CSV table of C-alpha atoms and ligand atoms in Angstrom, one decimal:
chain,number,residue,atom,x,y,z
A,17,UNK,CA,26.9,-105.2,78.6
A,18,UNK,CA,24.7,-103.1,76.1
A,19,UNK,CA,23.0,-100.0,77.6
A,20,UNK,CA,20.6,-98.0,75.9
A,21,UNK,CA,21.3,-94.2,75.6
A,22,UNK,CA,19.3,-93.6,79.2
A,23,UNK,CA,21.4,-96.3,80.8
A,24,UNK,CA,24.6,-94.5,79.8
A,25,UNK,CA,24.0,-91.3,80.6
A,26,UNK,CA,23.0,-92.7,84.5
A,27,UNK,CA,26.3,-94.7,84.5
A,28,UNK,CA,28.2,-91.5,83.3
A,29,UNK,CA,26.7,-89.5,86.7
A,30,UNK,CA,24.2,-87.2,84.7
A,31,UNK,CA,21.4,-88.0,86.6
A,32,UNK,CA,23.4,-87.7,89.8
A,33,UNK,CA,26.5,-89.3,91.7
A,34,UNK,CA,23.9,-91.7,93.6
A,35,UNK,CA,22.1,-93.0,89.8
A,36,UNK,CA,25.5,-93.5,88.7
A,37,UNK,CA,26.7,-95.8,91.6
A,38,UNK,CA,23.6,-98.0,91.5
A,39,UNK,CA,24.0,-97.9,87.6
A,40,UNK,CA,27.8,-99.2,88.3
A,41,UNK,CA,27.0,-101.7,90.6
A,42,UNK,CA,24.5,-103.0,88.1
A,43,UNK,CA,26.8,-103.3,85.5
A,44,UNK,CA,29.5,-104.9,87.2
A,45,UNK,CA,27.0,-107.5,88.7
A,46,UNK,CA,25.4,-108.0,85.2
A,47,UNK,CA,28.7,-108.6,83.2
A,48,UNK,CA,29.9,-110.6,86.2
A,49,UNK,CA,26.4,-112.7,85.0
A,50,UNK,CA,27.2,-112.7,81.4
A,51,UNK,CA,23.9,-110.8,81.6
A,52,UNK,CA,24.0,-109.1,78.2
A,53,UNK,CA,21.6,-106.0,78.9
A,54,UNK,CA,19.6,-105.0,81.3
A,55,UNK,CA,15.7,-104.9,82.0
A,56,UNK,CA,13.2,-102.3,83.5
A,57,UNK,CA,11.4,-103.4,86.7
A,58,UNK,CA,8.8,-101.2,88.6
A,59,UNK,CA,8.2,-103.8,91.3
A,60,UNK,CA,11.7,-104.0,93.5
A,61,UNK,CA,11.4,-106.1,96.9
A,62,UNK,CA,14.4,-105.5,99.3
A,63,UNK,CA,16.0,-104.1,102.6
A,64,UNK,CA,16.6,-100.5,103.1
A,65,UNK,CA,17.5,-99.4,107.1
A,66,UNK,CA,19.9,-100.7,109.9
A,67,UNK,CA,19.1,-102.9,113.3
A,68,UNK,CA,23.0,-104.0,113.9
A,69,UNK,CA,25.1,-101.5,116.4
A,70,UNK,CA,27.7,-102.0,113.5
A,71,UNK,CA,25.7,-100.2,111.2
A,72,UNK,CA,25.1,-97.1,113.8
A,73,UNK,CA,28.4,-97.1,114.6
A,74,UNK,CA,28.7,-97.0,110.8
A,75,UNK,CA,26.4,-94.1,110.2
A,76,UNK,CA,27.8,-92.2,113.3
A,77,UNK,CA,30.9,-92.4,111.9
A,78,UNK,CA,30.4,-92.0,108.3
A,79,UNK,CA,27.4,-89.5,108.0
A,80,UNK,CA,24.3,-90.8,108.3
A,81,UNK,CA,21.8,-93.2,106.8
A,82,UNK,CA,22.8,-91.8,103.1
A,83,UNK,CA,26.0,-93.7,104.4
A,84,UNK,CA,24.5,-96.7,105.1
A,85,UNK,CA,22.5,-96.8,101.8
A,86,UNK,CA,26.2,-96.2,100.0
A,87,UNK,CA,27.6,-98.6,101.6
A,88,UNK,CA,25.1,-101.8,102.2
A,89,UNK,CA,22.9,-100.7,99.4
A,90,UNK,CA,25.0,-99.6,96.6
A,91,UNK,CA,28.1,-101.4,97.7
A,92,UNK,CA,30.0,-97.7,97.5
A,93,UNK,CA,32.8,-96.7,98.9
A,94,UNK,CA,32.1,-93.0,98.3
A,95,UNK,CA,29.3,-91.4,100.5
A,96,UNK,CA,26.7,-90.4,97.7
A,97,UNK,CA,22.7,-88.3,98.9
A,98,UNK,CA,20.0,-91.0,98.1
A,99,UNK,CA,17.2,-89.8,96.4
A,100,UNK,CA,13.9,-90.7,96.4
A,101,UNK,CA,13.6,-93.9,94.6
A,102,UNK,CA,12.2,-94.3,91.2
A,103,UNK,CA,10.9,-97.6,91.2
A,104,UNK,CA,7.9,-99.2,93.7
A,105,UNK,CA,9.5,-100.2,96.0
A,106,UNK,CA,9.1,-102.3,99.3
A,107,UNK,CA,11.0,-102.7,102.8
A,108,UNK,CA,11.0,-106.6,103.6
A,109,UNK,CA,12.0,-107.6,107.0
A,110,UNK,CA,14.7,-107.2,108.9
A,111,UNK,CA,16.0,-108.4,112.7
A,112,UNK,CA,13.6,-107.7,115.0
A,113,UNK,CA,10.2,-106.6,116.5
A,114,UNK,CA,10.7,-103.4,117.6
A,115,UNK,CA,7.3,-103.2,119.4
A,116,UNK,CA,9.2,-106.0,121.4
A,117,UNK,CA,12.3,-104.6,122.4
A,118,UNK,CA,12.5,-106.7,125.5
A,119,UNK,CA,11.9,-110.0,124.3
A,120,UNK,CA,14.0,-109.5,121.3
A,121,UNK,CA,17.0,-108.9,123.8
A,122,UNK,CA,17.1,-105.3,121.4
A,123,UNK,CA,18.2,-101.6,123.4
A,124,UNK,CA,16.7,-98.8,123.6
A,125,UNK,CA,19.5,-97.1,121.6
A,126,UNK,CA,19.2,-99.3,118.8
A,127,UNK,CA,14.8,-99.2,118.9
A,128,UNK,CA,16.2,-95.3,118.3
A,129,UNK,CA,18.4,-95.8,115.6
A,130,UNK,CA,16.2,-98.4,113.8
A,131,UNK,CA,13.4,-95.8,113.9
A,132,UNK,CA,15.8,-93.1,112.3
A,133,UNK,CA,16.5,-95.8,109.9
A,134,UNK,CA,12.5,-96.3,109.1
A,135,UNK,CA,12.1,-92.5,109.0
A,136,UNK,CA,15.4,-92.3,105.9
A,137,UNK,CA,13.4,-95.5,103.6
A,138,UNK,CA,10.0,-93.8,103.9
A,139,UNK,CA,11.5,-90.7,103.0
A,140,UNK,CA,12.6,-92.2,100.0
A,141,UNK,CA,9.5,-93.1,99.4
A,142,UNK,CA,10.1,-97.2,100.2
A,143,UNK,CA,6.9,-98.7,101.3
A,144,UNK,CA,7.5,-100.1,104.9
A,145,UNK,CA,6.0,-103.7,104.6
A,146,UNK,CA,8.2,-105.2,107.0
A,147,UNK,CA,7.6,-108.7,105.9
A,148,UNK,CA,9.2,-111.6,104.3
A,149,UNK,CA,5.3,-111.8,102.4
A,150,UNK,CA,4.8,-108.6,99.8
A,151,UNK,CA,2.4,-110.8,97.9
A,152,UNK,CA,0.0,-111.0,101.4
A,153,UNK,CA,0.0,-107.0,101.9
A,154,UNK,CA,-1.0,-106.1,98.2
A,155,UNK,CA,2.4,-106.4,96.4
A,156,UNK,CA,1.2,-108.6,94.3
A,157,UNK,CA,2.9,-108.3,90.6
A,158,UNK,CA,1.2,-109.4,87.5
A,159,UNK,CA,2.5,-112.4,85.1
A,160,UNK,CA,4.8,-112.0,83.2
A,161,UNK,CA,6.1,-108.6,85.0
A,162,UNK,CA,9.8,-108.1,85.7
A,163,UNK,CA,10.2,-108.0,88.7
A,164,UNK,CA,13.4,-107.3,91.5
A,165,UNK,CA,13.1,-109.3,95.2
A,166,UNK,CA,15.1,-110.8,97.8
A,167,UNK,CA,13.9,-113.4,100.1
A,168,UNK,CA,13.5,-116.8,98.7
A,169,UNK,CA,10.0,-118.2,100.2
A,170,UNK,CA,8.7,-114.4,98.3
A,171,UNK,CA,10.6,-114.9,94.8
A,172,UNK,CA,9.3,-118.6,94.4
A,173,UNK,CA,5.9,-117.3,95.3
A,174,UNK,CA,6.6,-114.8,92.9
A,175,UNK,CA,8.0,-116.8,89.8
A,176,UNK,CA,5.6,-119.8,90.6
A,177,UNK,CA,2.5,-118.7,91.7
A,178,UNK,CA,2.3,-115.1,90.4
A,179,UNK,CA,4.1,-116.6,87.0
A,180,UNK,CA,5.7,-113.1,87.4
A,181,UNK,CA,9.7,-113.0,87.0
A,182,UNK,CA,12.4,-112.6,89.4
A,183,UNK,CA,15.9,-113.8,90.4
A,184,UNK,CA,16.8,-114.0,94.1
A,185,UNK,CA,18.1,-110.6,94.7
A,186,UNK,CA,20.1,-109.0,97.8
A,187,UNK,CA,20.2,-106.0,99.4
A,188,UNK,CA,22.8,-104.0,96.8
A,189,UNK,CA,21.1,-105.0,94.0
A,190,UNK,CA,17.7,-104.3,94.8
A,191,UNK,CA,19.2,-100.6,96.2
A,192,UNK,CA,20.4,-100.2,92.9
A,193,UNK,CA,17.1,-101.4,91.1
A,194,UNK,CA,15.2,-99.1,93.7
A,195,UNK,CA,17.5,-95.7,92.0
A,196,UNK,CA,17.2,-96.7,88.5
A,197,UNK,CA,14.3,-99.3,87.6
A,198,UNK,CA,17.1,-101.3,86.0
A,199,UNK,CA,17.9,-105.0,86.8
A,200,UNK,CA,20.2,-107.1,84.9
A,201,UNK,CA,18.4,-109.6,82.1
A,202,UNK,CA,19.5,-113.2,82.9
A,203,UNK,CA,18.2,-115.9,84.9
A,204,UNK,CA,14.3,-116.3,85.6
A,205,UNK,CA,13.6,-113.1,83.4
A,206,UNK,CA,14.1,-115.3,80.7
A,207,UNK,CA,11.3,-117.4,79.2
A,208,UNK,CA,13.7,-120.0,78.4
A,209,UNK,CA,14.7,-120.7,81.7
A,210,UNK,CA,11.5,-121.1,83.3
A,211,UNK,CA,10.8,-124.6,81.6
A,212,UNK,CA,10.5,-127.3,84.0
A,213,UNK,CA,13.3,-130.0,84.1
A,214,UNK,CA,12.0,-132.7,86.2
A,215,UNK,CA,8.9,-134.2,86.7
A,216,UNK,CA,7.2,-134.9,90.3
A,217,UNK,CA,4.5,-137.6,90.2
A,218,UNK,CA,2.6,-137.8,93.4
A,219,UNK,CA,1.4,-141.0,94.7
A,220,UNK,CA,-0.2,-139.7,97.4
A,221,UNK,CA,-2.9,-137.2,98.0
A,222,UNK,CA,-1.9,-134.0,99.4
A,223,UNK,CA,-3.9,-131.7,101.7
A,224,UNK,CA,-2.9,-129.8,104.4
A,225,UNK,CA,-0.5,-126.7,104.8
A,226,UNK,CA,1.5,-129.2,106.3
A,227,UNK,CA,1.5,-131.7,104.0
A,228,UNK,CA,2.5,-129.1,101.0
A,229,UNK,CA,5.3,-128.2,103.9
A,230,UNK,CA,6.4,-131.4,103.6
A,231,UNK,CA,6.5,-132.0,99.5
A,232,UNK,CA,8.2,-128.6,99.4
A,233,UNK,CA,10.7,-130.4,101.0
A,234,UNK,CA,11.2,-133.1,100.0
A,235,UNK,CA,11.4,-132.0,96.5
A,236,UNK,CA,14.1,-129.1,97.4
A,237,UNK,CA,16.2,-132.1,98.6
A,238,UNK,CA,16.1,-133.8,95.4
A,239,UNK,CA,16.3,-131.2,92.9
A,240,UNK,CA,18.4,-128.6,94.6
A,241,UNK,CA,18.3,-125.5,92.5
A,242,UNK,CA,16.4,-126.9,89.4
A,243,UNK,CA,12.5,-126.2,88.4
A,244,UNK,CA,10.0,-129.2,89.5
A,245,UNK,CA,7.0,-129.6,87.6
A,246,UNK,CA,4.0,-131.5,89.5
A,247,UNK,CA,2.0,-133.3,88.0
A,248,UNK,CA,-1.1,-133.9,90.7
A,249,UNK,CA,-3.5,-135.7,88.3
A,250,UNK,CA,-6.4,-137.0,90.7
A,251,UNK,CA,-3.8,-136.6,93.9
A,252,UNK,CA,-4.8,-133.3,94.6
A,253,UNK,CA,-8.1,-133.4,97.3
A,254,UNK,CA,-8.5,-129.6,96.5
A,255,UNK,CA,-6.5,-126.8,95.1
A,256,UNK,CA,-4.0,-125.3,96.9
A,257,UNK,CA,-4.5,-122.0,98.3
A,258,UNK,CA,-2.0,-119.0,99.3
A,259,UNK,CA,-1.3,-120.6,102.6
A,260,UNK,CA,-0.4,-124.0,101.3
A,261,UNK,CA,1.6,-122.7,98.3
A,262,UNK,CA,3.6,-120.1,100.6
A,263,UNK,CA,4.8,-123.2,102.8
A,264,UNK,CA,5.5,-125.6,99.7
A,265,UNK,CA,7.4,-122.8,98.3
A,266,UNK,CA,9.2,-121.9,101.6
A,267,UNK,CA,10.4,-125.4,102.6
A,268,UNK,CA,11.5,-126.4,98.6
A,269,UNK,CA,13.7,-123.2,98.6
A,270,UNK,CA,15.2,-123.8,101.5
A,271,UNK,CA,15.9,-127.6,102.1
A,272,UNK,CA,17.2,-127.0,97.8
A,273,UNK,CA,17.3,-123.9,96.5
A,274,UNK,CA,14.0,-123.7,94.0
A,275,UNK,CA,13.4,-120.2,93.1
A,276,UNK,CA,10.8,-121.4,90.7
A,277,UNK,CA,7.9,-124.6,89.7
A,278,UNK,CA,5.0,-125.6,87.8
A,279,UNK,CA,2.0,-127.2,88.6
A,280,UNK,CA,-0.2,-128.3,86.1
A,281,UNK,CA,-3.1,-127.0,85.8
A,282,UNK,CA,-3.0,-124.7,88.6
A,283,UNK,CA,0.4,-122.5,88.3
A,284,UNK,CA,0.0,-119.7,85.4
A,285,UNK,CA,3.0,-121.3,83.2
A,286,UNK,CA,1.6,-124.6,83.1
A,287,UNK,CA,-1.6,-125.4,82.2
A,288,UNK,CA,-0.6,-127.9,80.5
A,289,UNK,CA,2.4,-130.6,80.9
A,290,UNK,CA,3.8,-129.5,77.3
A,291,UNK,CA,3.6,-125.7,78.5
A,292,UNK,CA,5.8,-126.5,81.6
A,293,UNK,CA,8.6,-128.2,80.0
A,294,UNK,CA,8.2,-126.5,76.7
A,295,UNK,CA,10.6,-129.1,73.9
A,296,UNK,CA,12.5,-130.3,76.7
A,297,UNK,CA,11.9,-133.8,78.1
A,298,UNK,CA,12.3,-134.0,81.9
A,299,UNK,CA,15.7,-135.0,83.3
A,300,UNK,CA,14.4,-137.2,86.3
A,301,UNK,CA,10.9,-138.5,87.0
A,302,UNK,CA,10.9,-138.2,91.3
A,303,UNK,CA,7.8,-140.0,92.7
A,304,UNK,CA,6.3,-139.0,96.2
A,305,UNK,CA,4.4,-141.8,98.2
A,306,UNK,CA,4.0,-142.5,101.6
A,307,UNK,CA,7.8,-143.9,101.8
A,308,UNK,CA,9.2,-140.2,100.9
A,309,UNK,CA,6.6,-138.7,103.0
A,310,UNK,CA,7.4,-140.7,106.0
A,311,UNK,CA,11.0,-140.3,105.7
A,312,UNK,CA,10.9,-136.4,104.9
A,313,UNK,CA,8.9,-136.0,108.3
A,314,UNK,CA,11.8,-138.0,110.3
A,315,UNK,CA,14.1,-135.9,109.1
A,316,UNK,CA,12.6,-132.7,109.8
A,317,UNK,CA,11.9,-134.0,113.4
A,318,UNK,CA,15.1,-135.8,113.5
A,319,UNK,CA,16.9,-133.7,116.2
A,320,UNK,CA,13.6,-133.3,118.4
A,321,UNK,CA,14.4,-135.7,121.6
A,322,UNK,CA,13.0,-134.1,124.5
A,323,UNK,CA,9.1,-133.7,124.3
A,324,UNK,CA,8.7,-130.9,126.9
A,325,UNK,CA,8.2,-127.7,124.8
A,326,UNK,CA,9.4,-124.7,125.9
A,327,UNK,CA,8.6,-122.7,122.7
A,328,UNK,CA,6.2,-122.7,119.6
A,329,UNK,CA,7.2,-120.4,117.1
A,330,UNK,CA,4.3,-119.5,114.5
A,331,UNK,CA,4.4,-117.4,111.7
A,332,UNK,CA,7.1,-118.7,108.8
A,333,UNK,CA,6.3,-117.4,106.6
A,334,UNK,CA,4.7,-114.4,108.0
A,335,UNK,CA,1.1,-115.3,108.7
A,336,UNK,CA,-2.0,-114.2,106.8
A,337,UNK,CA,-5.4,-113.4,108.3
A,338,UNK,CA,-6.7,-116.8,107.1
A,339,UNK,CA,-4.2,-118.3,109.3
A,340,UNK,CA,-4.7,-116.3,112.1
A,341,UNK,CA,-8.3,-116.7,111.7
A,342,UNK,CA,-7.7,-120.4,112.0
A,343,UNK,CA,-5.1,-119.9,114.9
A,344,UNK,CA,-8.1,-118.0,117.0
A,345,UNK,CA,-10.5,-120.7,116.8
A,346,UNK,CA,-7.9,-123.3,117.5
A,347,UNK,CA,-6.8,-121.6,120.9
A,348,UNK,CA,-10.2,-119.4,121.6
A,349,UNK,CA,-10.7,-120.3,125.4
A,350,UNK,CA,-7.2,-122.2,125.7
A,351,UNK,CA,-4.0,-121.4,127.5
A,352,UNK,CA,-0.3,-121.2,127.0
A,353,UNK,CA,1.2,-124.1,129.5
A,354,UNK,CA,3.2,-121.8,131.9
A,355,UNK,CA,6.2,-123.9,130.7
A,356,UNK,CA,5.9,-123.0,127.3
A,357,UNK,CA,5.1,-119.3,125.1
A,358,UNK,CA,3.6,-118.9,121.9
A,359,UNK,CA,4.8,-116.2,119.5
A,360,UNK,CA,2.9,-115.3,116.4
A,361,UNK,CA,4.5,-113.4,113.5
A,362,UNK,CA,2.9,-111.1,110.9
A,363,UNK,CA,3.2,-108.5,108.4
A,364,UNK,CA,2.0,-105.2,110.6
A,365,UNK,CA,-0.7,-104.8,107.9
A,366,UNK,CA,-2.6,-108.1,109.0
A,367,UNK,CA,-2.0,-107.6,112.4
A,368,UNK,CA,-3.8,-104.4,112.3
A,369,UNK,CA,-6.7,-106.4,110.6
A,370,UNK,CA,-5.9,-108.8,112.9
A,371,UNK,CA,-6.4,-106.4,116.0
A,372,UNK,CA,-10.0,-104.9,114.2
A,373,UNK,CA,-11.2,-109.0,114.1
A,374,UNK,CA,-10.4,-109.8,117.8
A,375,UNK,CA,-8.1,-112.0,117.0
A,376,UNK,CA,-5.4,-110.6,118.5
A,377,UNK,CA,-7.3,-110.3,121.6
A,378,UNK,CA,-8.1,-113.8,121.8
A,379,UNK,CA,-4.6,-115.6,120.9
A,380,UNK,CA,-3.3,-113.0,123.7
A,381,UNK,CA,-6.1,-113.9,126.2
A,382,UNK,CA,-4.3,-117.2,125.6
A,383,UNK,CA,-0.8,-116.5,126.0
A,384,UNK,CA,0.1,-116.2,122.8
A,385,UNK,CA,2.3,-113.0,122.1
A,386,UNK,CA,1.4,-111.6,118.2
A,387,UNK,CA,4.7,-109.9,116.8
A,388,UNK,CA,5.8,-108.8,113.3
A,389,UNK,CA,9.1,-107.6,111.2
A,390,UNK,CA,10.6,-110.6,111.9
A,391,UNK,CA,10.7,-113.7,113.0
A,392,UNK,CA,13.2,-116.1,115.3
A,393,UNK,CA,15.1,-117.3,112.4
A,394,UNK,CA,16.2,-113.9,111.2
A,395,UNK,CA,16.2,-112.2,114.9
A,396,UNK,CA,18.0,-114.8,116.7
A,397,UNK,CA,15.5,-114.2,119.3
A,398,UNK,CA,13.6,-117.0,121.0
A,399,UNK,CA,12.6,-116.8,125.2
A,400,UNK,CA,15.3,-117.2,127.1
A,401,UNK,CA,16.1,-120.7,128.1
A,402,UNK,CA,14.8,-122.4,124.9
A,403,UNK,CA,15.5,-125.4,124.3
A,404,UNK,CA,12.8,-127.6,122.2
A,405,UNK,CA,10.8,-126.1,120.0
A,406,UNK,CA,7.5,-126.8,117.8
A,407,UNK,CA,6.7,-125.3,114.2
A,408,UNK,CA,4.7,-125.6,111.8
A,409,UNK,CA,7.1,-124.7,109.1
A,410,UNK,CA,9.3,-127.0,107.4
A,411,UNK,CA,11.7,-123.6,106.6
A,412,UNK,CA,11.9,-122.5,110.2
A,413,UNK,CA,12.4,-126.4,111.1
A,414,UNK,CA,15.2,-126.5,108.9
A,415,UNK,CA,17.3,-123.4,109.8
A,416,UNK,CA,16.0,-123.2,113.7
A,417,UNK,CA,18.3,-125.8,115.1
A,418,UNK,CA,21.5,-124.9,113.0
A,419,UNK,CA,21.3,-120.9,114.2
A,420,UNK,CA,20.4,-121.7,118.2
A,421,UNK,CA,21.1,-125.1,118.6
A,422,UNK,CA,17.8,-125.8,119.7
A,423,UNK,CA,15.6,-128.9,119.3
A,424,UNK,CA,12.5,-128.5,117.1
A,425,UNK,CA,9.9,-130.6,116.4
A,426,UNK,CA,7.3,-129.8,113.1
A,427,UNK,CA,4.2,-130.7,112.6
A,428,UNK,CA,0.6,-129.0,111.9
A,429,UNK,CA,-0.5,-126.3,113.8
A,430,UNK,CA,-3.2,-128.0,115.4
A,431,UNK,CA,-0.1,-130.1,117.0
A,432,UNK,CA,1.6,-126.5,117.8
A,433,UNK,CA,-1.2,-125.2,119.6
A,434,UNK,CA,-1.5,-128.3,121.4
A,435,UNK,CA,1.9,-128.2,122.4
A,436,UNK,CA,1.7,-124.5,123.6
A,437,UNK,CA,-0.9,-125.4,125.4
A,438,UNK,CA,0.2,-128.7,127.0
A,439,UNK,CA,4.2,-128.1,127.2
A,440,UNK,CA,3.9,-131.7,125.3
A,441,UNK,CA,4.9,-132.5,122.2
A,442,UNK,CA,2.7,-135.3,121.0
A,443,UNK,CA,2.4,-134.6,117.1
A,444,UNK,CA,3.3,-137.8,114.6
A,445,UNK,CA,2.6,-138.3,111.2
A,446,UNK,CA,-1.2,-139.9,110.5
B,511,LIG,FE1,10.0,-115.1,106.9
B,511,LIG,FE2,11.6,-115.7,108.9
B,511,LIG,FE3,10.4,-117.6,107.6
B,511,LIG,S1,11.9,-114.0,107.4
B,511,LIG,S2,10.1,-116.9,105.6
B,511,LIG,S3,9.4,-116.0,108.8
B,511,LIG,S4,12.6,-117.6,108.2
């Protein structure tokens, strides 16, 4: 791989043994890309800290959080002092709630050592965002900006929507990127590869979060890791917002894989259909009518058999203050079935803005338990006993039942509240 001067002077260990392990890892990773250089980025998006007893059995036994950091960040052997970081940076999320020790089935020895942990990545100056949503607490990068993130529902928000560019990262990488501002060039960072290859007609009008939860799907099914460009013409009943566009991204990433798509007209890299696929001619033309909407929806509710809920899940991806706006007015003056509990997730920031509106008060005055950091899915944590549960989120629908063998049923979140509030599950497709 070609580095320029600065590059080889970091790899050598000038600017410290911890630059030069980050600059290492980047190059093996790179070459082991075919990546031929690599690229400044001043927006990096990973995880920095420990929740797992391994990893404070670990730093007991190693020497710290600058141990954990070699290790899990910078994939080094060697223990190496962290300095601050030199790019912006931003903690996502990582296992659990620990405002919520309890529920989460979390220790008190390990609420300690995750707090040391939060203590080390401020200290090196990593904003604590603590959500799988950067873009919905003011991380919100600018086209065309190079960019270095893990979680999949935030990179295809961030390639797609913010038509800035990204690969999906993990956690070494992005503590490399974090140290040196350096991420290999391959991938989404270049403009060639972010040309649509297959073309989405929609037969059917979409609106609804749910509904874009659905296409997301659907389309992630039939294109796996390749870039959908939609083509809405009059089957749009109003532009997509944040919310709807978060949960099309989510559920296409994860049912296939997309890290990136156009819309035309409405994403930044396609304003028009010649823009999205630039010379190239679309590989498949994939139509979406009510036939592939019904049978999408079976499939997401194909393991729900028992319509007693015991648990609605809200909050994937992390909510935003829109949704929890809506969520209040949906379950102002309602109450959680004592058969059932509601938890909420959120990025801390919005559930500060959250507790200033009253919102908080009211979806608690329901039942409803508002949590952030995490979420089920990546916790493992659900009330004890669970066994069916409702979402509104095609991603959480999808990778619920395969962690905790549970039952889940999707649907809007007018049907989740319903079902929080019933025990009953009685959502179906209109
Ligand atoms: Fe976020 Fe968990 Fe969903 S990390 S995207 S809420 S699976």
């Amino acid at each position: 791989m070609k580095l320029s001067d600065i590059e080889q002077s970091m790899l050598q260990g000038d600017q410290g043994a911890a630059i030069g392990r980050a600059m290492d890892l980047l190059v093996r990773y790179g070459e082991a890309l075919g990546a031929e250089c690599l690229v400044e980025t001043r927006n990096v998006c990973g995880t920095v800290g420990a929740t797992t007893p391994f990893m404070r059995d670990f730093a007991q036994a190693r020497g710290g959080m600058d141990a954990v950091f070699s290790e899990f960040n910078l994939d080094s052997d060697q223990v190496v002092n962290i300095p601050p970081v030199r790019a912006f940076s931003s903690h996502l999320q990582l296992g659990f709630d620990p405002e919520q020790p309890v529920r989460m089935g979390v220790n008190e020895e390990t609420i300690r050592f995750y707090k040391t942990g939060e203590r080390f990545t401020a200290g090196l100056g990593v904003q604590l965002l603590n959500t799988c949503t950067p873009y919905q607490v003011g991380n919100v990068p600018t086209r065309g900006e190079h960019c270095a993130w893990m979680e999949s529902s935030a990179v295809i928000y961030c390639n797609s929507v913010l038509g800035a560019r990204t690969n999906t990262e993990g956690r070494e990488s992005t503590g490399a990127a974090m140290l040196t501002e350096r991420i290999p060039y391959w991938g989404y960072h270049l403009p060639a590869n972010r040309l649509g290859t297959h073309l989405v007609e929609l037969d059917i009008a979409i609106e609804g979060t749910s509904e874009w939860g659905l296409l997301g799907y659907f389309i992630g099914d039939q294109v796996k890791d390749q870039i959908p460009v939609l083509s809405p013409q009059q089957s749009l009943a109003r532009v997509p917002g944040l919310t709807q566009l978060k949960h099309f991204g989510a559920s296409a990433s994860s049912s296939g894989g997309v890290e990136m798509y156009h819309i035309v007209g409405i994403t930044p890299e396609a304003q028009s259909l010649e823009m999205a696929f630039g010379q190239r001619r679309p590989t498949e033309v994939i139509h979406y009518g009510a036939r592939e909407r019904r049978a999408t929806y079976e499939r997401l509710n194909a393991n729900g058999n028992s319509r007693d809920v015991d648990y609605v899940m809200l909050g994937c991806p992390h909510y935003n203050i829109e949704q929890l706006w809506e969520l209040a007015r949906m379950i102002e003056g309602r109450k959680v079935h004592t058969n059932c509990e509601l938890w909420v997730f959120t990025p801390r920031a919005i559930k500060t803005l959250a507790d200033q509106n009253g919102y908080t008060r009211i979806i608690e005055a329901a039942g409803g338990i508002m949590m952030s950091d995490s979420c089920s899915a990546m916790s493992r944590a659900v009330p004890e006993g669970t066994q069916v549960v409702a979402l509104d989120s095609a991603k959480q629908a999808h990778y619920l039942p395969a962690i905790l063998g549970v039952q889940a049923w999707f649907g809007t979140t007018q049907d989740c509240v319903n079902a929080a509030c019933t025990g009953r599950w009685e959502g179906g497709l209109a």
